[in-house]
Short mmCIF file of C-alpha atoms in Angstrom, two decimals:
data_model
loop_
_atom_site.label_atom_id
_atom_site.label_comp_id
_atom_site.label_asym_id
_atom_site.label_seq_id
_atom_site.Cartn_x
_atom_site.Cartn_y
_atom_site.Cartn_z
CA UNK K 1 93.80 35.70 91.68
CA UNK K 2 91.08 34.34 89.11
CA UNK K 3 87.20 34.36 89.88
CA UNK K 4 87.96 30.89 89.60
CA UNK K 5 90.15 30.62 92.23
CA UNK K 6 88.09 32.62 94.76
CA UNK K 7 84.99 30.18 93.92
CA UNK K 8 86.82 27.09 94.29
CA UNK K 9 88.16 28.40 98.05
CA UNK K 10 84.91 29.34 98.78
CA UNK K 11 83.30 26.19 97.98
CA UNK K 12 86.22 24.23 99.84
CA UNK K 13 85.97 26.24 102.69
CA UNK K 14 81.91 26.03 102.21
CA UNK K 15 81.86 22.02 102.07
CA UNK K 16 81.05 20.86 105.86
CA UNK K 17 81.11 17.28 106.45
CA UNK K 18 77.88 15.92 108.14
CA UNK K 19 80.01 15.35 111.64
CA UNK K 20 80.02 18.93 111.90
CA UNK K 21 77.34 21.68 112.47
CA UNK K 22 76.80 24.58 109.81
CA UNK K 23 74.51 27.21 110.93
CA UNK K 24 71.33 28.42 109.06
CA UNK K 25 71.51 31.81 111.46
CA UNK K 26 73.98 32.80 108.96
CA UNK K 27 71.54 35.15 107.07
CA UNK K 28 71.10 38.81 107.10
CA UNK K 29 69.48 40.06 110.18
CA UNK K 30 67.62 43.24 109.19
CA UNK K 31 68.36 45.77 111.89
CA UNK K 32 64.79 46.40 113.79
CA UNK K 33 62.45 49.23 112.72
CA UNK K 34 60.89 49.79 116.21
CA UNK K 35 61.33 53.39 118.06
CA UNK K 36 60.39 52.53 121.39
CA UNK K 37 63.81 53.42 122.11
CA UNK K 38 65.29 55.91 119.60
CA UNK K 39 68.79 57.80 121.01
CA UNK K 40 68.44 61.58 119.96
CA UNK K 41 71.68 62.23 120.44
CA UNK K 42 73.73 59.72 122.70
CA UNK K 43 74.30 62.60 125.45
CA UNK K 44 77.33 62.00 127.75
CA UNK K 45 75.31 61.72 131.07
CA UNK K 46 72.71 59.57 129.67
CA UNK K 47 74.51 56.07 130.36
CA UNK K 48 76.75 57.58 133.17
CA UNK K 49 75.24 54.83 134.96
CA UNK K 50 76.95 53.52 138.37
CA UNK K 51 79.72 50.60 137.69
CA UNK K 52 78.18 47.23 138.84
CA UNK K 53 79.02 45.69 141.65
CA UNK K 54 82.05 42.65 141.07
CA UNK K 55 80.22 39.13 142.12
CA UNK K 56 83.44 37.15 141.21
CA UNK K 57 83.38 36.75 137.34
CA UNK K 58 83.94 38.79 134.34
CA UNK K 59 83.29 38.97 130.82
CA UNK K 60 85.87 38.06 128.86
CA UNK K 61 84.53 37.62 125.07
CA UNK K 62 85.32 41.29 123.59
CA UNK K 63 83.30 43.19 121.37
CA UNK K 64 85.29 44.38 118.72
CA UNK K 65 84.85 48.16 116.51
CA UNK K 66 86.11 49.07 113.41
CA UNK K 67 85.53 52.14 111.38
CA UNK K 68 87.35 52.89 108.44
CA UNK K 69 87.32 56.26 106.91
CA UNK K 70 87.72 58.13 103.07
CA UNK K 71 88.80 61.21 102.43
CA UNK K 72 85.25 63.15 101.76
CA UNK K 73 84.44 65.42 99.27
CA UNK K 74 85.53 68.42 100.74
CA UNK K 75 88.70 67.06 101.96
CA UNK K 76 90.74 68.00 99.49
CA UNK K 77 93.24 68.96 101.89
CA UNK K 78 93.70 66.01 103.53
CA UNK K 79 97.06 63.94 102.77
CA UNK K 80 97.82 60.89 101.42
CA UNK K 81 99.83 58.38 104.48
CA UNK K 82 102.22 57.55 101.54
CA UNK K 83 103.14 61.31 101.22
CA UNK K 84 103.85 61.91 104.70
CA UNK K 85 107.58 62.93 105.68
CA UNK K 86 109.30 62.74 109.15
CA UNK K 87 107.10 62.35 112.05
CA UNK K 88 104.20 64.27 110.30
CA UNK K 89 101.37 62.30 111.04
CA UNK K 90 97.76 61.88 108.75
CA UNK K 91 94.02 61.20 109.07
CA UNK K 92 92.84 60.41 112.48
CA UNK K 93 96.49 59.64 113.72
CA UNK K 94 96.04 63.90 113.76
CA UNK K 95 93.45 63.05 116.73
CA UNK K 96 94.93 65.23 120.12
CA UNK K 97 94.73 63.00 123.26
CA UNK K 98 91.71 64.71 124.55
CA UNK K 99 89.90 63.44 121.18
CA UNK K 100 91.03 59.65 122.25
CA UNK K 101 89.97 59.98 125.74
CA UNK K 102 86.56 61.24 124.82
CA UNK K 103 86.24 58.31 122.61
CA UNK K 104 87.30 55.80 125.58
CA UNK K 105 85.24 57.55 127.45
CA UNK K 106 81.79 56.25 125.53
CA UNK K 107 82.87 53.02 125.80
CA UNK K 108 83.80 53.64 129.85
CA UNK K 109 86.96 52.81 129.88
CA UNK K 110 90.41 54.54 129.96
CA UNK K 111 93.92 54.67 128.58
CA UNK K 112 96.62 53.02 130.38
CA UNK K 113 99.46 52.99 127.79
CA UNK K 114 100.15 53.37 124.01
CA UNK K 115 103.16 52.83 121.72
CA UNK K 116 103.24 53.99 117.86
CA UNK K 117 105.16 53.30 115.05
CA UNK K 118 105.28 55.07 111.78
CA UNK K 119 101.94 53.37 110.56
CA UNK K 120 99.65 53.50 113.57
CA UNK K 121 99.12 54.10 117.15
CA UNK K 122 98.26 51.29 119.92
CA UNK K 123 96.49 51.82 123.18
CA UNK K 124 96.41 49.35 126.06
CA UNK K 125 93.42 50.32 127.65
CA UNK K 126 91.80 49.51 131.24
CA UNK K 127 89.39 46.91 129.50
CA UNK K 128 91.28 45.75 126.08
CA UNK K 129 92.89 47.55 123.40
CA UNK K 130 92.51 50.50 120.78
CA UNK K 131 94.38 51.03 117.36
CA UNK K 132 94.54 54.28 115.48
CA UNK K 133 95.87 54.04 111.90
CA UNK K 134 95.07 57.22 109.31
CA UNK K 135 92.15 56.08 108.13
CA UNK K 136 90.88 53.11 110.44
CA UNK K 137 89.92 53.24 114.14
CA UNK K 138 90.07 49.61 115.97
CA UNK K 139 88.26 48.93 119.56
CA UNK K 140 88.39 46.29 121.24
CA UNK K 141 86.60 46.30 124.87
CA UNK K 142 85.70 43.42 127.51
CA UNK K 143 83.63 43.16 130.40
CA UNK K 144 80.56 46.07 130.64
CA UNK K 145 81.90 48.16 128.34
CA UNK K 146 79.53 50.46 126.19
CA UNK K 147 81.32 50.01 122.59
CA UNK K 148 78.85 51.27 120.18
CA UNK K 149 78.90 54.70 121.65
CA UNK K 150 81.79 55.46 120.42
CA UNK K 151 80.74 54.70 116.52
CA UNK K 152 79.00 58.55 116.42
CA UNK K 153 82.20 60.43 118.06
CA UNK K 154 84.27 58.14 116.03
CA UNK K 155 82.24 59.35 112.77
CA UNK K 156 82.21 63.54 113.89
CA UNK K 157 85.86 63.27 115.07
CA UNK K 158 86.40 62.47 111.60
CA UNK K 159 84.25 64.73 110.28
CA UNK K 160 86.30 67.42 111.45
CA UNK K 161 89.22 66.12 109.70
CA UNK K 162 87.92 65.93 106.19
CA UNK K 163 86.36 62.84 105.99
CA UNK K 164 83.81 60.03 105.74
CA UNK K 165 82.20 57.13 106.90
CA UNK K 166 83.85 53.99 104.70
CA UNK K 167 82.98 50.65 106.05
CA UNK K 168 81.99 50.13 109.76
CA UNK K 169 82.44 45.96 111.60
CA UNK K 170 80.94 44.89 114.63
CA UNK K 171 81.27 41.97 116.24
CA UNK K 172 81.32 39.74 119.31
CA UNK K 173 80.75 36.20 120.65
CA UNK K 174 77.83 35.73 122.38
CA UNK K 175 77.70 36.58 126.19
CA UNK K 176 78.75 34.49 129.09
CA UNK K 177 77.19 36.98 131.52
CA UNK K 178 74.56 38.66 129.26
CA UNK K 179 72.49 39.99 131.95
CA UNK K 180 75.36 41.65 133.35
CA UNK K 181 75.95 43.64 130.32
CA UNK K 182 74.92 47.73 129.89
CA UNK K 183 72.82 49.59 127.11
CA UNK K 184 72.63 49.53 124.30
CA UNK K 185 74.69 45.69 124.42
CA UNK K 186 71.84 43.92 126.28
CA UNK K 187 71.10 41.75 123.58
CA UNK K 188 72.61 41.77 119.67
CA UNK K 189 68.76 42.49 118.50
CA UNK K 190 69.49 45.97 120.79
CA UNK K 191 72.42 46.38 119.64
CA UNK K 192 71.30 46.45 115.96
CA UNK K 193 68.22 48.94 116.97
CA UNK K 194 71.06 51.11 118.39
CA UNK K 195 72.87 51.45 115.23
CA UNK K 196 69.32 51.51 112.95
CA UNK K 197 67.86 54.34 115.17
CA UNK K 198 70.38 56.37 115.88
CA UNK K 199 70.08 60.01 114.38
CA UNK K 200 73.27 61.02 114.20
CA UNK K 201 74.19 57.66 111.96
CA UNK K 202 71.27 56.75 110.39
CA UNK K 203 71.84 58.85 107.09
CA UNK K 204 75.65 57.44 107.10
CA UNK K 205 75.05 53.95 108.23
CA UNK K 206 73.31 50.89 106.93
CA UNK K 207 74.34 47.52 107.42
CA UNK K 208 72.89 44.25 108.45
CA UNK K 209 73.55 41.78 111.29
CA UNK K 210 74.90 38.40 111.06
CA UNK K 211 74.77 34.72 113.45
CA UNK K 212 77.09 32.41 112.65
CA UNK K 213 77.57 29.27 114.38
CA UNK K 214 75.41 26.85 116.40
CA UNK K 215 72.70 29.24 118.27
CA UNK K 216 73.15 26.54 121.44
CA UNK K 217 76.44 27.14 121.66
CA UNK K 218 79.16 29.58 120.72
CA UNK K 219 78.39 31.59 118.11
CA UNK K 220 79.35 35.28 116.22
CA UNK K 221 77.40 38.25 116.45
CA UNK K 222 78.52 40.22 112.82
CA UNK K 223 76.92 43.94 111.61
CA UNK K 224 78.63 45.19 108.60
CA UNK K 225 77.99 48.59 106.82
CA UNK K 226 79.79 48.53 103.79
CA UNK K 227 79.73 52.37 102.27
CA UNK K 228 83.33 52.21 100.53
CA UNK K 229 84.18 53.42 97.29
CA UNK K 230 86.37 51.43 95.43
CA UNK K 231 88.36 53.89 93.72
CA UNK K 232 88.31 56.14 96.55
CA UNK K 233 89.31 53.50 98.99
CA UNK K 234 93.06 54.35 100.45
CA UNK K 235 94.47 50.68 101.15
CA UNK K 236 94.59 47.65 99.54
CA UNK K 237 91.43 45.23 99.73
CA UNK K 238 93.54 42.45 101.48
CA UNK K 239 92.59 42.90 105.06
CA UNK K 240 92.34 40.25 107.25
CA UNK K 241 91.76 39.67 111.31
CA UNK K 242 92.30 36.65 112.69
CA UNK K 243 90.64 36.24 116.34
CA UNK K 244 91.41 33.40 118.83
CA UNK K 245 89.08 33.08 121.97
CA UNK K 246 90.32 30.01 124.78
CA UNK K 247 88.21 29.16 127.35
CA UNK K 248 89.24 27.39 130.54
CA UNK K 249 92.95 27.86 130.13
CA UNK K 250 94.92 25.46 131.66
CA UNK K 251 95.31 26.37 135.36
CA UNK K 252 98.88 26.56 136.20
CA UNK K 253 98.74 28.58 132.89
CA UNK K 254 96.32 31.28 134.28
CA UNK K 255 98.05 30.80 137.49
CA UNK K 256 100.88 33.35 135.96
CA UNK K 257 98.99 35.74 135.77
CA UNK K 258 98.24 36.55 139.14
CA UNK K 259 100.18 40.22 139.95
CA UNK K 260 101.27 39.14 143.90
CA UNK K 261 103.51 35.75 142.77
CA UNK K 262 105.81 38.72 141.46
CA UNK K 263 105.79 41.12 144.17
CA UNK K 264 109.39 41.37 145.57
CA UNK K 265 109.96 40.21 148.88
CA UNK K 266 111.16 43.18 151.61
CA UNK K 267 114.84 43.50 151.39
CA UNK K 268 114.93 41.84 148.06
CA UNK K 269 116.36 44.39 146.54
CA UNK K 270 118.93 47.79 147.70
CA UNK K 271 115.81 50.48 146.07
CA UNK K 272 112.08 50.79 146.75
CA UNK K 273 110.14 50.41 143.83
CA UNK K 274 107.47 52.84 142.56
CA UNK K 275 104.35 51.48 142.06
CA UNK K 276 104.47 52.35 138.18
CA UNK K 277 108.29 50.80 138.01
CA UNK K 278 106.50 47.26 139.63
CA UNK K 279 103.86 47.18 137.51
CA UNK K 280 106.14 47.59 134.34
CA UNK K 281 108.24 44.84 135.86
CA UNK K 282 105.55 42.80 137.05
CA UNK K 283 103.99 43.23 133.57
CA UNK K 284 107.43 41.96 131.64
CA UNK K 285 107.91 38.98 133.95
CA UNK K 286 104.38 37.82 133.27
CA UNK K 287 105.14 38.33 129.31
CA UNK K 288 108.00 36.68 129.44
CA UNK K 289 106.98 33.79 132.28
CA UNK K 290 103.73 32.64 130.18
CA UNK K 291 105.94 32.98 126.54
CA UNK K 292 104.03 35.60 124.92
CA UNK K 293 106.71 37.65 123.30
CA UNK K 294 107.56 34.58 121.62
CA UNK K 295 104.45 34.51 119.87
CA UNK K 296 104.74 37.91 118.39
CA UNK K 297 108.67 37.99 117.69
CA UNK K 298 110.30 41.09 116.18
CA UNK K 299 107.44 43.42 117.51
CA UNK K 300 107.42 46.01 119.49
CA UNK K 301 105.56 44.87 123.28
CA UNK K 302 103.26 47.02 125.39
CA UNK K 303 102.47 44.95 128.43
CA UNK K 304 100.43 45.28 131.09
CA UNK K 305 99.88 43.82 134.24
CA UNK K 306 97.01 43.86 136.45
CA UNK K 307 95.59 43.42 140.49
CA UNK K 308 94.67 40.99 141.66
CA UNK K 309 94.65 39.49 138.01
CA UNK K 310 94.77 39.98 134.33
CA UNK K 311 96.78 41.12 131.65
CA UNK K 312 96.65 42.80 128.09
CA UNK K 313 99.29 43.52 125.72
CA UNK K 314 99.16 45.22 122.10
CA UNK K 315 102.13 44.36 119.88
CA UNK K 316 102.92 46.48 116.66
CA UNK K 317 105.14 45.66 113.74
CA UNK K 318 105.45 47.62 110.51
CA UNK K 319 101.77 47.81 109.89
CA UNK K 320 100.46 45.05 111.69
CA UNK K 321 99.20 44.56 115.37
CA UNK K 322 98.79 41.66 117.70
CA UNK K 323 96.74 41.96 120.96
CA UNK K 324 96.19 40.04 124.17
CA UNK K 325 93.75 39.71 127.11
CA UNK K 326 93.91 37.11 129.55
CA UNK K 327 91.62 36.58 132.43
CA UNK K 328 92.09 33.74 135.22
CA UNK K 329 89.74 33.81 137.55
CA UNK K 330 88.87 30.48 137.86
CA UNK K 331 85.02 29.66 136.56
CA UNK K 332 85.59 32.28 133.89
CA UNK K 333 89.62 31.80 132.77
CA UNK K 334 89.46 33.41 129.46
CA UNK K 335 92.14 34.33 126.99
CA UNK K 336 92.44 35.69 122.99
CA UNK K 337 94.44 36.47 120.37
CA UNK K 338 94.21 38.44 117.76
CA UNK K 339 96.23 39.67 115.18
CA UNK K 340 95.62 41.52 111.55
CA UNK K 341 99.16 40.07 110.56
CA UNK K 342 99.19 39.11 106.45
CA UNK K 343 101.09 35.88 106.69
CA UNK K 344 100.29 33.37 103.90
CA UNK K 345 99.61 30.65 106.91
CA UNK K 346 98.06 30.77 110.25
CA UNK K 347 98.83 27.34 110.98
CA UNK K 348 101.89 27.79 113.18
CA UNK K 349 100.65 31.08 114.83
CA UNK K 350 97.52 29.07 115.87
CA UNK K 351 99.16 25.91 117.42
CA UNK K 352 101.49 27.87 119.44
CA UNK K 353 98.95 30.15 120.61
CA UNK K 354 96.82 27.10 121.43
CA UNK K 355 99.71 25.28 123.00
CA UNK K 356 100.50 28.14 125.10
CA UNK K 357 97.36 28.75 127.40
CA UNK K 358 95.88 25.38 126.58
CA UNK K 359 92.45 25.37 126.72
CA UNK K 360 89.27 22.94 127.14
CA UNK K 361 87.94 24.72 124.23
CA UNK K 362 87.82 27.71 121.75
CA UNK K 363 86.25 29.78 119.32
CA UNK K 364 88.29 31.16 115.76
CA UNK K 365 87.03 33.71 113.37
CA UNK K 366 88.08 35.39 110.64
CA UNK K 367 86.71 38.03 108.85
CA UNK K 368 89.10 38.86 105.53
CA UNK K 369 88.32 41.03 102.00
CA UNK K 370 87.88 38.58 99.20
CA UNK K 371 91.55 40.23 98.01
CA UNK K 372 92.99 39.03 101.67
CA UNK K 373 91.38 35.39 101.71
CA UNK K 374 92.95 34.92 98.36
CA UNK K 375 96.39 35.00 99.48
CA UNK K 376 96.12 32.55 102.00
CA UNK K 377 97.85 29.64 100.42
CA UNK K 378 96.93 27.56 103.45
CA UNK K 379 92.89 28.28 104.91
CA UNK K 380 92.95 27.82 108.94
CA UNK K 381 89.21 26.26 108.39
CA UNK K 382 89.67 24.21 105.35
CA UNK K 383 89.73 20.24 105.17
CA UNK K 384 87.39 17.91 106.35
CA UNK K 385 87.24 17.69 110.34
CA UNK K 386 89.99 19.63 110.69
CA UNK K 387 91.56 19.10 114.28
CA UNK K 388 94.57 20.46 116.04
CA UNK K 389 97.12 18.85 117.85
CA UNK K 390 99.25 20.92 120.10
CA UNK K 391 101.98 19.28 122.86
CA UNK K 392 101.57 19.37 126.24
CA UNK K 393 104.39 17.46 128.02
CA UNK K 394 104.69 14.05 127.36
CA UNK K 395 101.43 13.96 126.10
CA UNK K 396 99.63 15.79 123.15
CA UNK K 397 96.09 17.43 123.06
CA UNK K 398 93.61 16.88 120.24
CA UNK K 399 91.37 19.99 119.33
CA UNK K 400 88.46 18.47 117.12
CA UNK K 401 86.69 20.91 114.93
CA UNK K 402 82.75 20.40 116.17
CA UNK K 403 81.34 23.46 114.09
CA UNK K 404 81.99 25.90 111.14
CA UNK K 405 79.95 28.37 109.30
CA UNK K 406 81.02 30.84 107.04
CA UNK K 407 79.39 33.39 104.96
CA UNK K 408 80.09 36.52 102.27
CA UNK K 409 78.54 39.93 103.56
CA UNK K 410 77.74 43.43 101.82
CA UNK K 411 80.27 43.18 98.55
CA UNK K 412 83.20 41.49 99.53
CA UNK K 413 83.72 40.88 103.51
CA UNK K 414 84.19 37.18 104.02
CA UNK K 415 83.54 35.98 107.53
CA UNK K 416 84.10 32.35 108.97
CA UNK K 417 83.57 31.22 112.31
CA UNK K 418 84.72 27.46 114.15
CA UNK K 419 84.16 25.73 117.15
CA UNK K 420 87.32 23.43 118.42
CA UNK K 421 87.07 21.54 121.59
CA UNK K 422 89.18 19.19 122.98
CA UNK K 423 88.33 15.36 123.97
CA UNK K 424 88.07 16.14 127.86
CA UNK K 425 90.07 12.49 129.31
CA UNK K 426 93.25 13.61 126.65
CA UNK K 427 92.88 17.13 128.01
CA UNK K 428 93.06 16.42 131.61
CA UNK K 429 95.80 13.69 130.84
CA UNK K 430 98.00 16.15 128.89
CA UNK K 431 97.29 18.94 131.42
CA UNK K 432 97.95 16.71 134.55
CA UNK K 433 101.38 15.27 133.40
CA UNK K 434 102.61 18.63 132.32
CA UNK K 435 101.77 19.86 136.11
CA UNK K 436 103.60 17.46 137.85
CA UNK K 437 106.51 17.75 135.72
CA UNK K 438 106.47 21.70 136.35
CA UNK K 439 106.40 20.58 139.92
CA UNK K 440 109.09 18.09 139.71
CA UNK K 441 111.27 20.71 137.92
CA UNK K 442 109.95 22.99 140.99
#
């Protein structure tokens, strides 16, 4: 594509109509230079702090990790993916088990499943997901979760293998429950001291913190260090993540995912179940029951089910993954999507994501290499007011677009954030006819 080209999307993507809200938080944030609290060395026991106690709601909003690696200078011995034969594995797919559990383990929370392909590895774990390719690490945690511990294991475990620190993304929606939330994520300005005052980072990391979005509403905590070498980098500058985050899901929606409504009845069947064999089946009848393997068809599922409530699945194909997380207690229902697919349009993926948990409102980012946003021949945030419309019965349900910001960071990472909410009379319409025609059909 031709500078040209790239401007023009940029400025198209760039021109906000004055019926919607662009940010002026979208500016570098330097990280802090105070030491009142400066981490020597992030020792395992120092944050082994007593879970807190469950008062009936739960963070849903992840915060989301990714460090991607180089081969360093004395790695010479390191391999190339693209030369690998057979099962033979590179980079930080090389990781032993013990490696990935000490990782989870800074972020306090554990492994539950994992299927891999020939390109990467995928975790479910007990609060979100985790995705090991050769060269890039992806964690994504919910609730209390302590992410950013893991960025200096994450940078000595590969280390060890012959290389370096390439690029490193954080990010995160602001907090529902922010006072509920652990050190160092009790605030995004603590977060950013974190990272600036570590010692074991600070001579491999600097970056600087982004807000996009409407600071009175929901908005997108962004800290990029961009460190990569051009020449040196080992994939293709055409990344791109596309994140969906629904909030109050449609009720009978959430309503499936509730583990009990699948419990067999006593003599419902001639042998006993394990408990591992009923969660896998509870966890494929909720996948199935709610549609979600329709959304990601041709990949390969890991679902998971669990009690009382709550489900995650990671879904791989070729090099791509798709991940889930739904949570439907009521007060909090929360769901997202996201996916680092490169498909030329979102625009069906979107609606029938939307369309299938049908919420009052949610919250889209997408954070792309200039290389990546080039290739989208269709931009999910460009046109003026751009709304959704997704079916819902009888009846249809208008998304209108109430905010946008966007913004380039370090050398070429391109991030854009939007607000969509639905009119509230067309959503309770379209949500109310749909339920009594499930219970007619009932």
């Amino acid at each position: 594509m031709t500078e040209s080209y790239l401007r023009s999307s940029w400025e198209s993507i760039l021109s906000i109509t004055d019926d919607e809200t662009y940010s002026d938080h979208s500016q570098p944030q330097q990280p802090p230079t105070t030491n009142h609290h400066h981490c020597s060395d992030d020792d395992e026991d120092q944050y082994n702090a007593d879970d807190r106690p469950y008062n009936g709601v739960f963070e849903g909003p992840e915060k989301t990790l990714e460090v991607c690696f180089r081969i360093g200078e004395g790695g010479c011995g390191v391999k190339d993916p693209s030369l690998m034969v057979g099962d033979e594995k590179a980079g930080l797919r090389r990781l032993s088990r013990e490696d990935i559990d000490a990782v989870c383990r800074r972020a306090r929370c554990t492994i539950l499943s994992s299927v891999s392909n020939a390109y990467l590895d995928a975790y479910v774990l007990s609060e979100s997901s985790l995705f090991v390719y050769p060269y890039m690490v992806m964690i994504k945690t919910c609730g209390t979760t302590t992410l950013l511990r893991c960025v200096a294991i994450l940078v000595s475990l590969g280390k060890k293998l012959g290389l370096e620190i390439d690029w490193v993304g954080y990010s995160r929606k602001n907090f529902n429950f922010p006072e509920d939330q652990l050190f160092p994520h009790g605030s995004f300005h603590q977060e950013l001291e974190y990272l600036a005052s570590h010692r074991s980072l600070s001579e491999r990391l600097s970056g600087n913190g982004y807000t996009l979005g409407p600071i009175t509403s929901d908005h997108w905590f962004v800290f990029v260090a961009d460190k990569t070498i051009r020449a040196k980098n080992l994939e293709v500058d055409t990344d791109r993540v596309l994140n969906i985050m629904m909030f109050d899901i449609d009720v009978n929606v959430a309503n499936l995912f509730y583990y009990d409504q699948y419990k067999k009845k006593v003599g419902q069947q001639d042998d006993e179940e394990t408990k591992k064999e009923e969660t896998a089946r509870v966890s494929i009848e909720m996948t199935k029951a709610a549609g979600i393997d329709k959304l990601v068809p041709g990949s390969v599922i890991d679902p998971c089910a669990f009690e009382p409530c709550g489900y995650s699945m990671n879904a791989i194909l070729f090099r791509s993954y798709s991940t889930m997380h739904i949570t439907p207690e009521e007060g909090s229902s929360y769901a997202s999507f996201e996916t680092n697919q490169k498909v030329a349009s979102y625009s069906s993926l979107i609606n029938n994501v939307v369309r299938t948990f049908r919420p009052k409102r949610f919250v889209m980012t997408l954070m792309a290499d200039e290389g990546g946003l080039s290739e989208l021949k269709e931009h999910p945030f460009s046109g003026k007011g751009k709304g959704i419309v997704v079916p819902a019965g009888k009846e249809k349900i208008i998304y209108k677009r109430s905010s946008l910001a966007s913004i380039q960071v370090e050398e070429d990472t391109c991030c854009l954030m939007g607000n969509w909410v639905a009119d509230e009379d067309n959503w309770t319409m379209a949500v109310m006819d749909d339920r009594v025609r499930t219970m007619s059909f009932a």
